[in-house]
Every structure is written in C-alpha cells, then in structure tokens.
Amino acid sequence: MDTARLTKAILEEAPIHIIEHMALVLTTIAIAVFIAVPAGVILTRVGYKKFANPALNMLNVFLTIPAFAFIAAAMPILGIGYKPAIVVLTLQSLLPIARNTIVGLLEVDEGLKEAAKGMGMPVRKILFEIELPLAAPVILNGIRTATVFVVSAATLAGFIGAGGLGVLISKGLNLFLKEYIIIGATLGALLAIILDRILGYIENKYTRLACR
C-alpha cells in the first residue's frame, strides 16, 4: 500500500481512537477532581494542615513513577484494559489538582474570612461562597496541568488494550509502519494543545470575572 492510501486509511480509523482517548482523559480528570479537590479542602482545615505536606509527598511519588512502569505494576492486580489505565492515570493526576487546591485556599485573605465569620456566616457558606470561588483560578490551573499530562500519558493505555491514540502508535511499532506512529503522536499532541487552550481560556475568563 502506498503512503497516500495508507495515510487515508489511518485517518479514517483515527476518529474512534480520538473518542476513546477523550473518554480516558475526561473520566480520569473527573475522578481526580472528585478526589483531589475535597482532599485539598480538608487539608487546609484547622487540625489537618499538618498532614498536607506528607499527603502531597505521597502523591508526588505516584507522579515520579513512569506511567508505563506504573501500568505494568498494576496489571497483575487489575489486569489489562480500561480499568488499570484509569486507576494509574487518576493516581498520577491527583498531585497538581490537590496541590493547587491547597495553595489556592491558603492564599484566600484571612481578613475576608474573619469578616464573614463576624457577620455570622456559617463555615460551610464561607467555603462555598468565598474560599472556593476565590481559589478557583488556581484550582483550574491545576486541572489544566493534570489534563495535559493525562492526554500524553493516556497514549500508553493503547499498549494494554485500553484504546486511545496509543493503539495507532502500537500498531505502527508492530507493523513497522512509521505513518501510524507519526499520525498517532501528532493527533495526541494536537489534542493536548487544544485542551490546554480551552482550559486556559476558561481559566483566564474566570479570573477576569473574579477580579471585577
């Protein structure tokens, strides 16, 4: 098969893998936000702040392990496919979200919180109406960082049967066809850039609105 026909065939196959890749990324980030943001909130409360650094150090260990090695280590326990990929990617994406949640909340002016308390505002209301809205730009930045990382790391999921753009790269390596590798890697890079721009736009827009 000549290069033009092969490229066309790969591009016709690519959309399903893009959808699979997006599903991996969105599922991972949704789970990570669900875990990391509440954990970050708890670690900024009185009595729990002393656990913040140990918790972040533990999450940093997950991030320093190469994703492929992490997935390989998880396979004997979780098997192959979607499940181990989601577990590993989620564990590796927790750090930037949790860290930014903690940093964002700690940067909220204590004077504002004290003023709210003085007005009789309940602690829960202070959290949801003052602290989290003011910390949101920093938290969004953490989600943005985690998303770009997951888009890249999710490529490895294709090697263990979890789908995504890694399938194209894996196929290219197995068949010794560079076109699969080039197109798979290029689409992965484009996806990372697009999601980074979208989340950057949301982050900047929210920051401008919060400053008004």
PDB file of C-alpha atoms in Angstrom:
ATOM      1  CA  MET A   1       0.000   0.000   0.000  1.00  0.00           C
ATOM      2  CA  ASP A   2       1.421   3.404  -0.971  1.00  0.00           C
ATOM      3  CA  THR A   3       1.874   6.183   1.595  1.00  0.00           C
ATOM      4  CA  ALA A   4      -1.141   8.250   0.467  1.00  0.00           C
ATOM      5  CA  ARG A   5      -3.571   5.324   0.669  1.00  0.00           C
ATOM      6  CA  LEU A   6      -2.125   4.180   3.991  1.00  0.00           C
ATOM      7  CA  THR A   7      -2.393   7.694   5.448  1.00  0.00           C
ATOM      8  CA  LYS A   8      -6.012   7.921   4.289  1.00  0.00           C
ATOM      9  CA  ALA A   9      -6.796   4.544   5.878  1.00  0.00           C
ATOM     10  CA  ILE A  10      -5.196   5.604   9.169  1.00  0.00           C
ATOM     11  CA  LEU A  11      -7.095   8.918   9.214  1.00  0.00           C
ATOM     12  CA  GLU A  12     -10.351   7.039   8.619  1.00  0.00           C
ATOM     13  CA  GLU A  13      -9.530   4.817  11.596  1.00  0.00           C
ATOM     14  CA  ALA A  14      -8.383   7.698  13.823  1.00  0.00           C
ATOM     15  CA  PRO A  15     -11.757   9.214  14.944  1.00  0.00           C
ATOM     16  CA  ILE A  16     -12.724   6.175  17.043  1.00  0.00           C
ATOM     17  CA  HIS A  17      -9.344   6.286  18.777  1.00  0.00           C
ATOM     18  CA  ILE A  18      -9.692  10.038  19.407  1.00  0.00           C
ATOM     19  CA  ILE A  19     -13.067   9.375  21.068  1.00  0.00           C
ATOM     20  CA  GLU A  20     -11.539   6.570  23.160  1.00  0.00           C
ATOM     21  CA  HIS A  21      -8.669   8.868  24.144  1.00  0.00           C
ATOM     22  CA  MET A  22     -11.035  11.656  25.153  1.00  0.00           C
ATOM     23  CA  ALA A  23     -13.082   9.182  27.206  1.00  0.00           C
ATOM     24  CA  LEU A  24      -9.924   8.107  29.047  1.00  0.00           C
ATOM     25  CA  VAL A  25      -8.897  11.709  29.701  1.00  0.00           C
ATOM     26  CA  LEU A  26     -12.308  13.008  30.789  1.00  0.00           C
ATOM     27  CA  THR A  27     -13.019  10.003  33.026  1.00  0.00           C
ATOM     28  CA  THR A  28      -9.602  10.291  34.666  1.00  0.00           C
ATOM     29  CA  ILE A  29      -9.879  14.042  35.277  1.00  0.00           C
ATOM     30  CA  ALA A  30     -13.447  13.766  36.589  1.00  0.00           C
ATOM     31  CA  ILE A  31     -12.406  11.116  39.140  1.00  0.00           C
ATOM     32  CA  ALA A  32      -9.240  13.049  40.061  1.00  0.00           C
ATOM     33  CA  VAL A  33     -11.193  16.284  40.667  1.00  0.00           C
ATOM     34  CA  PHE A  34     -13.777  14.382  42.728  1.00  0.00           C
ATOM     35  CA  ILE A  35     -10.969  13.045  44.956  1.00  0.00           C
ATOM     36  CA  ALA A  36      -8.343  15.813  44.948  1.00  0.00           C
ATOM     37  CA  VAL A  37     -10.475  18.934  45.485  1.00  0.00           C
ATOM     38  CA  PRO A  38     -12.283  17.653  48.617  1.00  0.00           C
ATOM     39  CA  ALA A  39      -8.954  16.265  49.894  1.00  0.00           C
ATOM     40  CA  GLY A  40      -7.344  19.655  49.313  1.00  0.00           C
ATOM     41  CA  VAL A  41     -10.165  21.376  51.184  1.00  0.00           C
ATOM     42  CA  ILE A  42      -9.810  19.018  54.161  1.00  0.00           C
ATOM     43  CA  LEU A  43      -6.035  19.529  54.262  1.00  0.00           C
ATOM     44  CA  THR A  44      -6.497  23.301  54.667  1.00  0.00           C
ATOM     45  CA  ARG A  45      -8.817  22.987  57.663  1.00  0.00           C
ATOM     46  CA  VAL A  46      -7.619  23.531  61.228  1.00  0.00           C
ATOM     47  CA  GLY A  47      -6.258  20.286  62.663  1.00  0.00           C
ATOM     48  CA  TYR A  48      -5.483  18.772  59.260  1.00  0.00           C
ATOM     49  CA  LYS A  49      -2.932  21.244  57.861  1.00  0.00           C
ATOM     50  CA  LYS A  50      -0.065  19.211  59.337  1.00  0.00           C
ATOM     51  CA  PHE A  51      -0.992  16.339  57.001  1.00  0.00           C
ATOM     52  CA  ALA A  52      -0.803  18.481  53.838  1.00  0.00           C
ATOM     53  CA  ASN A  53       2.918  18.065  53.126  1.00  0.00           C
ATOM     54  CA  PRO A  54       3.015  14.287  53.821  1.00  0.00           C
ATOM     55  CA  ALA A  55      -0.044  13.807  51.588  1.00  0.00           C
ATOM     56  CA  LEU A  56       1.468  15.852  48.744  1.00  0.00           C
ATOM     57  CA  ASN A  57       4.764  13.982  49.096  1.00  0.00           C
ATOM     58  CA  MET A  58       2.913  10.678  48.763  1.00  0.00           C
ATOM     59  CA  LEU A  59       1.096  11.895  45.640  1.00  0.00           C
ATOM     60  CA  ASN A  60       4.415  13.101  44.261  1.00  0.00           C
ATOM     61  CA  VAL A  61       5.702   9.514  44.485  1.00  0.00           C
ATOM     62  CA  PHE A  62       2.869   8.383  42.180  1.00  0.00           C
ATOM     63  CA  LEU A  63       3.803  11.093  39.697  1.00  0.00           C
ATOM     64  CA  THR A  64       7.524  10.294  39.661  1.00  0.00           C
ATOM     65  CA  ILE A  65       6.929   6.662  38.652  1.00  0.00           C
ATOM     66  CA  PRO A  66       6.984   6.391  34.827  1.00  0.00           C
ATOM     67  CA  ALA A  67       3.415   5.792  33.635  1.00  0.00           C
ATOM     68  CA  PHE A  68       4.340   2.684  31.634  1.00  0.00           C
ATOM     69  CA  ALA A  69       6.117   1.121  34.642  1.00  0.00           C
ATOM     70  CA  PHE A  70       3.156   2.040  36.869  1.00  0.00           C
ATOM     71  CA  ILE A  71       0.700   0.422  34.453  1.00  0.00           C
ATOM     72  CA  ALA A  72       2.894  -2.691  34.218  1.00  0.00           C
ATOM     73  CA  ALA A  73       2.992  -2.933  38.027  1.00  0.00           C
ATOM     74  CA  ALA A  74      -0.803  -2.591  38.227  1.00  0.00           C
ATOM     75  CA  MET A  75      -1.526  -5.240  35.577  1.00  0.00           C
ATOM     76  CA  PRO A  76      -1.046  -8.324  37.839  1.00  0.00           C
ATOM     77  CA  ILE A  77      -3.644  -6.869  40.227  1.00  0.00           C
ATOM     78  CA  LEU A  78      -6.055  -5.074  37.880  1.00  0.00           C
ATOM     79  CA  GLY A  79      -5.491  -6.977  34.648  1.00  0.00           C
ATOM     80  CA  ILE A  80      -5.298  -5.281  31.258  1.00  0.00           C
ATOM     81  CA  GLY A  81      -7.599  -2.840  29.532  1.00  0.00           C
ATOM     82  CA  TYR A  82      -9.518   0.241  30.625  1.00  0.00           C
ATOM     83  CA  LYS A  83      -9.530  -0.337  34.400  1.00  0.00           C
ATOM     84  CA  PRO A  84      -5.771  -0.316  35.155  1.00  0.00           C
ATOM     85  CA  ALA A  85      -5.287   2.625  32.789  1.00  0.00           C
ATOM     86  CA  ILE A  86      -7.910   4.714  34.616  1.00  0.00           C
ATOM     87  CA  VAL A  87      -6.539   3.798  38.065  1.00  0.00           C
ATOM     88  CA  VAL A  88      -2.927   4.646  37.167  1.00  0.00           C
ATOM     89  CA  LEU A  89      -3.769   7.845  35.276  1.00  0.00           C
ATOM     90  CA  THR A  90      -6.002   9.014  38.128  1.00  0.00           C
ATOM     91  CA  LEU A  91      -3.310   8.415  40.767  1.00  0.00           C
ATOM     92  CA  GLN A  92      -0.786  10.304  38.646  1.00  0.00           C
ATOM     93  CA  SER A  93      -3.090  13.275  38.041  1.00  0.00           C
ATOM     94  CA  LEU A  94      -4.040  13.872  41.691  1.00  0.00           C
ATOM     95  CA  LEU A  95      -0.957  15.889  42.680  1.00  0.00           C
ATOM     96  CA  PRO A  96      -1.399  19.080  40.584  1.00  0.00           C
ATOM     97  CA  ILE A  97      -5.099  19.316  41.435  1.00  0.00           C
ATOM     98  CA  ALA A  98      -4.677  18.673  45.172  1.00  0.00           C
ATOM     99  CA  ARG A  99      -1.621  20.943  45.410  1.00  0.00           C
ATOM    100  CA  ASN A 100      -3.328  23.827  43.619  1.00  0.00           C
ATOM    101  CA  THR A 101      -6.476  23.398  45.699  1.00  0.00           C
ATOM    102  CA  ILE A 102      -4.409  23.699  48.882  1.00  0.00           C
ATOM    103  CA  VAL A 103      -2.380  26.647  47.571  1.00  0.00           C
ATOM    104  CA  GLY A 104      -5.465  28.450  46.255  1.00  0.00           C
ATOM    105  CA  LEU A 105      -7.378  28.092  49.516  1.00  0.00           C
ATOM    106  CA  LEU A 106      -4.413  29.127  51.667  1.00  0.00           C
ATOM    107  CA  GLU A 107      -3.994  32.278  49.557  1.00  0.00           C
ATOM    108  CA  VAL A 108      -7.512  33.499  50.363  1.00  0.00           C
ATOM    109  CA  ASP A 109      -7.267  36.613  52.533  1.00  0.00           C
ATOM    110  CA  GLU A 110      -7.818  35.731  56.194  1.00  0.00           C
ATOM    111  CA  GLY A 111      -9.412  39.154  56.674  1.00  0.00           C
ATOM    112  CA  LEU A 112     -12.235  38.234  54.300  1.00  0.00           C
ATOM    113  CA  LYS A 113     -12.923  35.002  56.163  1.00  0.00           C
ATOM    114  CA  GLU A 114     -12.841  36.752  59.537  1.00  0.00           C
ATOM    115  CA  ALA A 115     -15.217  39.436  58.254  1.00  0.00           C
ATOM    116  CA  ALA A 116     -17.603  36.739  57.010  1.00  0.00           C
ATOM    117  CA  LYS A 117     -17.454  34.982  60.382  1.00  0.00           C
ATOM    118  CA  GLY A 118     -18.124  38.300  62.097  1.00  0.00           C
ATOM    119  CA  MET A 119     -21.278  38.678  60.001  1.00  0.00           C
ATOM    120  CA  GLY A 120     -22.459  35.287  61.254  1.00  0.00           C
ATOM    121  CA  MET A 121     -21.839  33.387  58.030  1.00  0.00           C
ATOM    122  CA  PRO A 122     -21.611  29.591  58.617  1.00  0.00           C
ATOM    123  CA  VAL A 123     -18.294  27.843  57.916  1.00  0.00           C
ATOM    124  CA  ARG A 124     -19.797  25.849  55.028  1.00  0.00           C
ATOM    125  CA  LYS A 125     -21.120  29.016  53.414  1.00  0.00           C
ATOM    126  CA  ILE A 126     -17.733  30.741  53.778  1.00  0.00           C
ATOM    127  CA  LEU A 127     -16.112  27.788  51.995  1.00  0.00           C
ATOM    128  CA  PHE A 128     -18.537  27.663  49.070  1.00  0.00           C
ATOM    129  CA  GLU A 129     -19.235  31.380  48.647  1.00  0.00           C
ATOM    130  CA  ILE A 130     -15.860  32.942  49.472  1.00  0.00           C
ATOM    131  CA  GLU A 131     -12.944  30.486  49.628  1.00  0.00           C
ATOM    132  CA  LEU A 132     -13.620  28.192  46.661  1.00  0.00           C
ATOM    133  CA  PRO A 133     -14.672  30.986  44.246  1.00  0.00           C
ATOM    134  CA  LEU A 134     -11.504  32.955  45.074  1.00  0.00           C
ATOM    135  CA  ALA A 135      -9.316  29.839  44.842  1.00  0.00           C
ATOM    136  CA  ALA A 136     -10.974  28.644  41.615  1.00  0.00           C
ATOM    137  CA  PRO A 137      -8.422  30.170  39.160  1.00  0.00           C
ATOM    138  CA  VAL A 138      -5.567  28.358  40.924  1.00  0.00           C
ATOM    139  CA  ILE A 139      -7.573  25.112  41.089  1.00  0.00           C
ATOM    140  CA  LEU A 140      -8.437  25.409  37.383  1.00  0.00           C
ATOM    141  CA  ASN A 141      -4.747  25.817  36.618  1.00  0.00           C
ATOM    142  CA  GLY A 142      -4.075  22.540  38.436  1.00  0.00           C
ATOM    143  CA  ILE A 143      -6.826  20.806  36.457  1.00  0.00           C
ATOM    144  CA  ARG A 144      -5.342  22.216  33.254  1.00  0.00           C
ATOM    145  CA  THR A 145      -1.879  20.879  34.137  1.00  0.00           C
ATOM    146  CA  ALA A 146      -3.299  17.462  35.030  1.00  0.00           C
ATOM    147  CA  THR A 147      -5.327  17.298  31.808  1.00  0.00           C
ATOM    148  CA  VAL A 148      -2.343  17.978  29.556  1.00  0.00           C
ATOM    149  CA  PHE A 149      -0.343  15.351  31.453  1.00  0.00           C
ATOM    150  CA  VAL A 150      -3.123  12.757  31.136  1.00  0.00           C
ATOM    151  CA  VAL A 151      -3.528  13.359  27.384  1.00  0.00           C
ATOM    152  CA  SER A 152       0.140  12.482  26.982  1.00  0.00           C
ATOM    153  CA  ALA A 153       0.243   9.581  29.455  1.00  0.00           C
ATOM    154  CA  ALA A 154      -3.016   8.069  28.143  1.00  0.00           C
ATOM    155  CA  THR A 155      -1.185   7.233  24.915  1.00  0.00           C
ATOM    156  CA  LEU A 156       0.425   4.352  26.819  1.00  0.00           C
ATOM    157  CA  ALA A 157      -3.020   2.906  27.549  1.00  0.00           C
ATOM    158  CA  GLY A 158      -3.233   1.744  23.937  1.00  0.00           C
ATOM    159  CA  PHE A 159      -0.452  -0.742  24.617  1.00  0.00           C
ATOM    160  CA  ILE A 160      -2.551  -2.610  27.230  1.00  0.00           C
ATOM    161  CA  GLY A 161      -5.838  -2.743  25.357  1.00  0.00           C
ATOM    162  CA  ALA A 162      -7.457   0.381  26.826  1.00  0.00           C
ATOM    163  CA  GLY A 163      -7.884   2.084  23.449  1.00  0.00           C
ATOM    164  CA  GLY A 164      -6.994   5.633  22.564  1.00  0.00           C
ATOM    165  CA  LEU A 165      -4.392   7.084  20.227  1.00  0.00           C
ATOM    166  CA  GLY A 166      -1.780   4.733  21.642  1.00  0.00           C
ATOM    167  CA  VAL A 167      -3.406   1.999  19.549  1.00  0.00           C
ATOM    168  CA  LEU A 168      -2.146   3.717  16.390  1.00  0.00           C
ATOM    169  CA  ILE A 169       1.374   4.022  17.787  1.00  0.00           C
ATOM    170  CA  SER A 170       1.339   0.403  18.983  1.00  0.00           C
ATOM    171  CA  LYS A 171       0.145  -0.761  15.582  1.00  0.00           C
ATOM    172  CA  GLY A 172       2.869   1.243  13.875  1.00  0.00           C
ATOM    173  CA  LEU A 173       5.543  -0.358  16.060  1.00  0.00           C
ATOM    174  CA  ASN A 174       4.173  -3.858  15.478  1.00  0.00           C
ATOM    175  CA  LEU A 175       3.827  -3.440  11.705  1.00  0.00           C
ATOM    176  CA  PHE A 176       6.956  -1.298  11.275  1.00  0.00           C
ATOM    177  CA  LEU A 177       4.858   1.436   9.660  1.00  0.00           C
ATOM    178  CA  LYS A 178       6.015   4.911  10.656  1.00  0.00           C
ATOM    179  CA  GLU A 179       2.820   6.514   9.325  1.00  0.00           C
ATOM    180  CA  TYR A 180       0.796   5.052  12.215  1.00  0.00           C
ATOM    181  CA  ILE A 181       3.339   6.342  14.731  1.00  0.00           C
ATOM    182  CA  ILE A 182       3.551   9.832  13.216  1.00  0.00           C
ATOM    183  CA  ILE A 183      -0.219  10.278  12.926  1.00  0.00           C
ATOM    184  CA  GLY A 184      -0.894   8.857  16.418  1.00  0.00           C
ATOM    185  CA  ALA A 185       1.739  11.086  18.034  1.00  0.00           C
ATOM    186  CA  THR A 186       0.639  14.162  16.054  1.00  0.00           C
ATOM    187  CA  LEU A 187      -3.025  13.720  16.975  1.00  0.00           C
ATOM    188  CA  GLY A 188      -2.051  13.255  20.636  1.00  0.00           C
ATOM    189  CA  ALA A 189      -0.022  16.476  20.585  1.00  0.00           C
ATOM    190  CA  LEU A 190      -2.849  18.387  18.866  1.00  0.00           C
ATOM    191  CA  LEU A 191      -5.362  17.094  21.414  1.00  0.00           C
ATOM    192  CA  ALA A 192      -3.123  18.255  24.275  1.00  0.00           C
ATOM    193  CA  ILE A 193      -2.731  21.711  22.703  1.00  0.00           C
ATOM    194  CA  ILE A 194      -6.473  22.088  22.044  1.00  0.00           C
ATOM    195  CA  LEU A 195      -7.482  21.067  25.580  1.00  0.00           C
ATOM    196  CA  ASP A 196      -4.769  23.293  27.059  1.00  0.00           C
ATOM    197  CA  ARG A 197      -6.071  26.279  25.062  1.00  0.00           C
ATOM    198  CA  ILE A 198      -9.699  25.583  26.019  1.00  0.00           C
ATOM    199  CA  LEU A 199      -8.914  25.243  29.724  1.00  0.00           C
ATOM    200  CA  GLY A 200      -6.579  28.250  29.563  1.00  0.00           C
ATOM    201  CA  TYR A 201      -9.406  30.318  28.059  1.00  0.00           C
ATOM    202  CA  ILE A 202     -11.813  29.191  30.811  1.00  0.00           C
ATOM    203  CA  GLU A 203      -9.211  29.926  33.484  1.00  0.00           C
ATOM    204  CA  ASN A 204      -8.469  33.424  32.130  1.00  0.00           C
ATOM    205  CA  LYS A 205     -12.147  34.257  31.677  1.00  0.00           C
ATOM    206  CA  TYR A 206     -12.968  33.169  35.224  1.00  0.00           C
ATOM    207  CA  THR A 207     -10.008  35.140  36.594  1.00  0.00           C
ATOM    208  CA  ARG A 208     -11.197  38.315  34.831  1.00  0.00           C
ATOM    209  CA  LEU A 209     -14.737  37.811  36.133  1.00  0.00           C
ATOM    210  CA  ALA A 210     -13.459  37.189  39.675  1.00  0.00           C
ATOM    211  CA  CYS A 211     -11.442  40.418  39.583  1.00  0.00           C
ATOM    212  CA  ARG A 212     -14.462  42.574  38.749  1.00  0.00           C
TER     213      ARG A 212
END
